[in-house]
Amino acid sequence: MIGKNSIPNKKTGEEIIVHLRRHWFIFFKIFLLFAVLFSLPVVIYYFFNAALPGIYDNPITYPILLVGVFIYYLMTLVFAFTFWTTTYLDVWTITTERIINREQNGLFNRVVSELDLYRVQDVTAEQKGFFATIFHYGDVYIQSAGSKERFVFEQVPNPYSIAKMVQRLDEKAKINHAHEPV
Amino acid sequence: MVITISVFYYLYLLVVMFFILYGLFNIYHLLIFGFFSFANILVIVLYVAVAMIILNFSFTQLALIDWQQPLFSAESNNLF
């Protein structure tokens, strides 16, 4: 496991300001979804019991149903775990020098990229949707000079404060790197 | 030729193999790329515990079933 002070290619004097993850409500939504999926077979059990009495006494259908239910539970559990892994491993780190983007796009696709703060050109924060507004989470878009791709902090808490913080750090970094071409 | 309901048992064993393999991939990712945090360790431990409970319960239940019941017989062409 990685220590919280560990960042790739740490520069001298570089300090970690914050590690960002998705808002807790996103993890709660995943939990809620899989809690519903886990309780579904119980509902189906009572439905079958009422609609097709004797189905659980049949020596052929009962084992098939039992295997089906166990397969369903195993698949639901492993997909919930995969969902958690891919969501939890998305981390955006802001340091005094740069922004480090660590994203897990599926189980076999991990992207690590970084952006020097003094190259930041534009920072946009967006809070869209009912729950995002209530729980104060949203996306922060960071556009860099010379790069077509944008950095996106997805569903992070307090996106406006984070955008302000990045702008402030960017101004400082620009002063420190005034002699370097952007 | 008689096909017994044991085909479903073998199918379940295949799914269990996939489940274990995929779960191990997930744990590997969390151990290598995840932060050393309480939440990370808790989720790994919880997952392993729930997986063990489901697997143990399922194999206990499936052991009670007579898997030699014929599902399909070529002679009679009777399904179930």
Tab-separated table of C-alpha atoms in Angstrom:
chain	number	residue	atom	x	y	z
A	1	MET	CA	0.000	0.000	0.000
A	2	ILE	CA	1.070	3.557	-0.644
A	3	GLY	CA	1.830	5.918	2.226
A	4	LYS	CA	-0.190	9.151	2.314
A	5	ASN	CA	3.004	11.187	1.838
A	6	SER	CA	4.074	9.184	-1.162
A	7	ILE	CA	3.854	10.798	-4.615
A	8	PRO	CA	5.619	9.813	-7.818
A	9	ASN	CA	8.932	11.662	-8.563
A	10	LYS	CA	8.734	13.934	-5.534
A	11	LYS	CA	10.686	17.153	-6.092
A	12	THR	CA	12.823	18.858	-3.457
A	13	GLY	CA	10.748	21.115	-1.253
A	14	GLU	CA	7.485	19.861	-2.744
A	15	GLU	CA	4.686	19.500	-0.211
A	16	ILE	CA	1.379	17.699	-0.499
A	17	ILE	CA	-1.548	20.081	-0.028
A	18	VAL	CA	-4.426	17.628	-0.354
A	19	HIS	CA	-5.433	14.227	-1.681
A	20	LEU	CA	-8.862	14.352	-3.294
A	21	ARG	CA	-11.316	11.541	-3.677
A	22	ARG	CA	-14.926	11.375	-4.730
A	23	HIS	CA	-17.484	12.658	-2.221
A	24	TRP	CA	-18.707	10.158	0.407
A	25	PHE	CA	-22.207	10.320	-1.110
A	26	ILE	CA	-20.889	8.618	-4.281
A	27	PHE	CA	-19.647	5.685	-2.175
A	28	PHE	CA	-22.972	5.667	-0.313
A	29	LYS	CA	-24.848	5.472	-3.645
A	30	ILE	CA	-22.761	2.425	-4.635
A	31	PHE	CA	-23.513	0.818	-1.254
A	32	LEU	CA	-27.239	1.553	-1.609
A	33	LEU	CA	-27.398	0.120	-5.134
A	34	PHE	CA	-25.749	-3.137	-4.106
A	35	ALA	CA	-27.814	-3.361	-0.894
A	36	VAL	CA	-30.940	-3.312	-3.084
A	37	LEU	CA	-29.419	-5.904	-5.438
A	38	PHE	CA	-28.546	-8.124	-2.452
A	39	SER	CA	-32.095	-8.056	-1.108
A	40	LEU	CA	-33.691	-8.804	-4.484
A	41	PRO	CA	-33.552	-12.653	-4.200
A	42	VAL	CA	-35.499	-12.462	-0.913
A	43	VAL	CA	-38.343	-10.657	-2.717
A	44	ILE	CA	-38.165	-13.159	-5.595
A	45	TYR	CA	-38.234	-16.045	-3.098
A	46	TYR	CA	-41.560	-14.889	-1.630
A	47	PHE	CA	-42.924	-14.168	-5.107
A	48	PHE	CA	-42.126	-17.713	-6.344
A	49	ASN	CA	-43.435	-19.209	-3.120
A	50	ALA	CA	-46.795	-17.519	-3.651
A	51	ALA	CA	-47.016	-17.888	-7.442
A	52	LEU	CA	-45.612	-21.411	-7.836
A	53	PRO	CA	-46.215	-23.378	-4.619
A	54	GLY	CA	-44.106	-26.530	-4.365
A	55	ILE	CA	-41.275	-25.183	-6.535
A	56	TYR	CA	-38.870	-25.477	-3.607
A	57	ASP	CA	-39.829	-29.130	-3.011
A	58	ASN	CA	-39.094	-30.279	-6.550
A	59	PRO	CA	-35.827	-32.314	-6.635
A	60	ILE	CA	-34.852	-30.760	-10.015
A	61	THR	CA	-35.939	-27.123	-9.809
A	62	TYR	CA	-34.771	-26.564	-6.232
A	63	PRO	CA	-31.055	-27.311	-6.889
A	64	ILE	CA	-31.155	-25.200	-10.069
A	65	LEU	CA	-32.715	-22.265	-8.206
A	66	LEU	CA	-30.223	-22.682	-5.364
A	67	VAL	CA	-27.257	-22.605	-7.758
A	68	GLY	CA	-28.810	-19.571	-9.494
A	69	VAL	CA	-29.168	-17.677	-6.212
A	70	PHE	CA	-25.588	-18.435	-5.129
A	71	ILE	CA	-24.220	-17.399	-8.552
A	72	TYR	CA	-26.232	-14.175	-8.298
A	73	TYR	CA	-24.802	-13.385	-4.848
A	74	LEU	CA	-21.217	-14.134	-5.858
A	75	MET	CA	-21.480	-12.000	-9.003
A	76	THR	CA	-23.156	-9.126	-7.149
A	77	LEU	CA	-20.464	-9.204	-4.462
A	78	VAL	CA	-17.544	-9.296	-6.883
A	79	PHE	CA	-19.011	-6.502	-9.047
A	80	ALA	CA	-19.658	-4.378	-5.960
A	81	PHE	CA	-16.043	-4.922	-4.937
A	82	THR	CA	-14.786	-4.031	-8.445
A	83	PHE	CA	-16.957	-0.910	-8.447
A	84	TRP	CA	-15.487	0.083	-5.072
A	85	THR	CA	-11.918	-0.608	-6.252
A	86	THR	CA	-12.201	1.459	-9.432
A	87	THR	CA	-13.891	4.330	-7.557
A	88	TYR	CA	-11.637	4.288	-4.504
A	89	LEU	CA	-8.421	4.194	-6.533
A	90	ASP	CA	-9.234	7.455	-8.326
A	91	VAL	CA	-7.106	9.977	-6.436
A	92	TRP	CA	-6.155	13.531	-7.378
A	93	THR	CA	-3.257	15.026	-5.443
A	94	ILE	CA	-2.498	18.728	-5.275
A	95	THR	CA	1.009	19.654	-4.191
A	96	THR	CA	2.809	22.989	-4.033
A	97	GLU	CA	4.310	22.225	-7.482
A	98	ARG	CA	1.861	20.117	-9.485
A	99	ILE	CA	-1.365	18.203	-9.785
A	100	ILE	CA	-1.143	14.416	-9.916
A	101	ASN	CA	-3.981	12.487	-11.464
A	102	ARG	CA	-4.303	8.781	-10.578
A	103	GLU	CA	-7.289	7.151	-12.198
A	104	GLN	CA	-8.405	3.549	-12.272
A	105	ASN	CA	-10.490	3.168	-15.447
A	106	GLY	CA	-11.589	-0.420	-14.987
A	107	LEU	CA	-9.576	-3.191	-13.386
A	108	PHE	CA	-6.920	-3.402	-16.105
A	109	ASN	CA	-6.527	0.244	-17.031
A	110	ARG	CA	-4.724	2.663	-14.696
A	111	VAL	CA	-3.705	6.157	-15.759
A	112	VAL	CA	-1.203	8.308	-13.850
A	113	SER	CA	-0.534	11.786	-15.207
A	114	GLU	CA	0.679	15.078	-13.803
A	115	LEU	CA	0.490	18.746	-14.579
A	116	ASP	CA	2.818	21.520	-13.392
A	117	LEU	CA	0.810	24.158	-11.572
A	118	TYR	CA	2.491	27.026	-13.417
A	119	ARG	CA	1.159	25.602	-16.711
A	120	VAL	CA	-2.482	25.876	-15.590
A	121	GLN	CA	-4.474	28.235	-17.773
A	122	ASP	CA	-8.053	27.823	-16.770
A	123	VAL	CA	-9.869	26.304	-13.788
A	124	THR	CA	-13.607	25.622	-13.866
A	125	ALA	CA	-15.785	24.172	-11.118
A	126	GLU	CA	-19.166	22.645	-11.817
A	127	GLN	CA	-21.848	21.463	-9.406
A	128	LYS	CA	-24.632	19.864	-11.412
A	129	GLY	CA	-27.699	17.983	-10.213
A	130	PHE	CA	-29.953	17.774	-7.175
A	131	PHE	CA	-27.731	15.677	-4.889
A	132	ALA	CA	-24.556	17.481	-6.018
A	133	THR	CA	-26.121	20.783	-4.961
A	134	ILE	CA	-27.375	19.468	-1.621
A	135	PHE	CA	-24.175	17.642	-0.657
A	136	HIS	CA	-21.774	20.148	-2.255
A	137	TYR	CA	-19.849	17.962	-4.649
A	138	GLY	CA	-18.992	18.361	-8.302
A	139	ASP	CA	-16.309	18.377	-10.985
A	140	VAL	CA	-13.282	20.632	-11.301
A	141	TYR	CA	-11.855	21.069	-14.817
A	142	ILE	CA	-8.255	22.193	-15.195
A	143	GLN	CA	-7.011	23.276	-18.604
A	144	SER	CA	-3.277	23.488	-19.122
A	145	ALA	CA	-1.243	25.464	-21.647
A	146	GLY	CA	-0.196	23.422	-24.667
A	147	SER	CA	-2.216	20.394	-23.725
A	148	LYS	CA	-5.475	19.456	-25.412
A	149	GLU	CA	-6.636	17.255	-22.598
A	150	ARG	CA	-8.215	18.636	-19.474
A	151	PHE	CA	-7.641	17.356	-15.987
A	152	VAL	CA	-10.904	16.540	-14.293
A	153	PHE	CA	-11.392	16.026	-10.579
A	154	GLU	CA	-14.611	14.034	-10.645
A	155	GLN	CA	-17.356	14.351	-8.002
A	156	VAL	CA	-15.039	15.861	-5.405
A	157	PRO	CA	-16.342	17.650	-2.292
A	158	ASN	CA	-16.486	21.486	-2.358
A	159	PRO	CA	-15.455	21.972	-6.017
A	160	TYR	CA	-15.562	25.796	-5.816
A	161	SER	CA	-13.114	25.910	-2.880
A	162	ILE	CA	-10.811	23.484	-4.680
A	163	ALA	CA	-10.927	25.574	-7.860
A	164	LYS	CA	-10.020	28.677	-5.831
A	165	MET	CA	-7.189	26.805	-4.138
A	166	VAL	CA	-5.776	25.638	-7.491
A	167	GLN	CA	-5.967	29.194	-8.858
A	168	ARG	CA	-4.148	30.552	-5.798
A	169	LEU	CA	-1.414	27.893	-6.028
A	170	ASP	CA	-1.153	28.482	-9.781
A	171	GLU	CA	-0.528	32.202	-9.218
A	172	LYS	CA	2.207	31.402	-6.695
A	173	ALA	CA	3.788	28.816	-9.014
A	174	LYS	CA	3.713	31.276	-11.949
A	175	ILE	CA	5.647	33.817	-9.856
A	176	ASN	CA	8.213	31.150	-8.875
A	177	HIS	CA	8.617	29.986	-12.497
A	178	ALA	CA	8.452	33.430	-14.123
A	179	HIS	CA	11.746	32.810	-15.934
A	180	GLU	CA	10.558	29.526	-17.523
A	181	PRO	CA	8.545	29.407	-20.784
A	182	VAL	CA	4.957	28.226	-20.298
B	1	MET	CA	-27.244	-41.043	-22.402
B	2	VAL	CA	-28.409	-39.408	-19.209
B	3	ILE	CA	-27.470	-35.887	-18.233
B	4	THR	CA	-27.740	-35.301	-14.522
B	5	ILE	CA	-28.314	-32.032	-12.684
B	6	SER	CA	-24.640	-32.132	-11.677
B	7	VAL	CA	-24.001	-29.899	-14.735
B	8	PHE	CA	-25.326	-27.042	-12.607
B	9	TYR	CA	-22.923	-27.942	-9.843
B	10	TYR	CA	-19.988	-27.826	-12.283
B	11	LEU	CA	-21.294	-24.522	-13.608
B	12	TYR	CA	-21.272	-23.214	-10.042
B	13	LEU	CA	-17.687	-24.399	-9.552
B	14	LEU	CA	-16.681	-22.458	-12.697
B	15	VAL	CA	-18.360	-19.319	-11.356
B	16	VAL	CA	-16.595	-19.794	-8.011
B	17	MET	CA	-13.242	-19.976	-9.825
B	18	PHE	CA	-14.009	-16.745	-11.694
B	19	PHE	CA	-15.174	-15.127	-8.430
B	20	ILE	CA	-11.962	-16.040	-6.591
B	21	LEU	CA	-9.728	-14.915	-9.462
B	22	TYR	CA	-11.514	-11.591	-9.948
B	23	GLY	CA	-11.592	-10.959	-6.201
B	24	LEU	CA	-7.838	-11.560	-6.010
B	25	PHE	CA	-7.267	-9.072	-8.863
B	26	ASN	CA	-9.242	-6.482	-6.892
B	27	ILE	CA	-7.345	-7.135	-3.665
B	28	TYR	CA	-4.041	-6.935	-5.545
B	29	HIS	CA	-5.013	-3.515	-6.954
B	30	LEU	CA	-6.090	-2.208	-3.551
B	31	LEU	CA	-2.881	-3.452	-1.924
B	32	ILE	CA	-0.552	-2.092	-4.599
B	33	PHE	CA	-2.233	1.203	-5.558
B	34	GLY	CA	-4.440	2.012	-2.559
B	35	PHE	CA	-3.434	4.211	0.343
B	36	PHE	CA	-2.564	2.608	3.643
B	37	SER	CA	-5.817	3.616	5.321
B	38	PHE	CA	-8.420	2.187	7.683
B	39	ALA	CA	-11.133	2.302	4.987
B	40	ASN	CA	-9.013	0.368	2.500
B	41	ILE	CA	-8.106	-2.381	4.961
B	42	LEU	CA	-11.677	-2.568	6.311
B	43	VAL	CA	-13.148	-3.069	2.834
B	44	ILE	CA	-10.650	-5.825	1.980
B	45	VAL	CA	-11.331	-7.642	5.279
B	46	LEU	CA	-15.125	-7.227	4.894
B	47	TYR	CA	-15.037	-8.533	1.326
B	48	VAL	CA	-13.004	-11.608	2.292
B	49	ALA	CA	-15.307	-12.278	5.273
B	50	VAL	CA	-18.548	-11.974	3.244
B	51	ALA	CA	-17.058	-14.080	0.419
B	52	MET	CA	-16.071	-16.816	2.892
B	53	ILE	CA	-19.552	-16.804	4.473
B	54	ILE	CA	-21.313	-17.088	1.091
B	55	LEU	CA	-18.945	-19.804	-0.176
B	56	ASN	CA	-19.134	-21.803	3.053
B	57	PHE	CA	-22.936	-21.542	3.236
B	58	SER	CA	-23.381	-22.392	-0.444
B	59	PHE	CA	-21.184	-25.501	-0.321
B	60	THR	CA	-22.930	-26.676	2.869
B	61	GLN	CA	-26.326	-26.322	1.179
B	62	LEU	CA	-25.216	-27.832	-2.133
B	63	ALA	CA	-23.718	-30.854	-0.328
B	64	LEU	CA	-27.235	-31.844	0.785
B	65	ILE	CA	-28.478	-32.240	-2.780
B	66	ASP	CA	-28.489	-35.443	-4.801
B	67	TRP	CA	-26.722	-34.313	-7.984
B	68	GLN	CA	-27.317	-37.651	-9.729
B	69	GLN	CA	-30.964	-36.776	-10.487
B	70	PRO	CA	-31.466	-37.051	-14.255
B	71	LEU	CA	-32.072	-33.737	-15.985
B	72	PHE	CA	-32.355	-35.073	-19.489
B	73	SER	CA	-32.425	-38.577	-20.906
B	74	ALA	CA	-31.753	-39.219	-24.611
B	75	GLU	CA	-33.878	-42.399	-24.527
B	76	SER	CA	-37.013	-40.804	-23.242
B	77	ASN	CA	-36.439	-37.217	-24.469
B	78	ASN	CA	-37.966	-36.060	-21.241
B	79	LEU	CA	-36.750	-32.815	-19.803
B	80	PHE	CA	-37.269	-32.700	-16.029
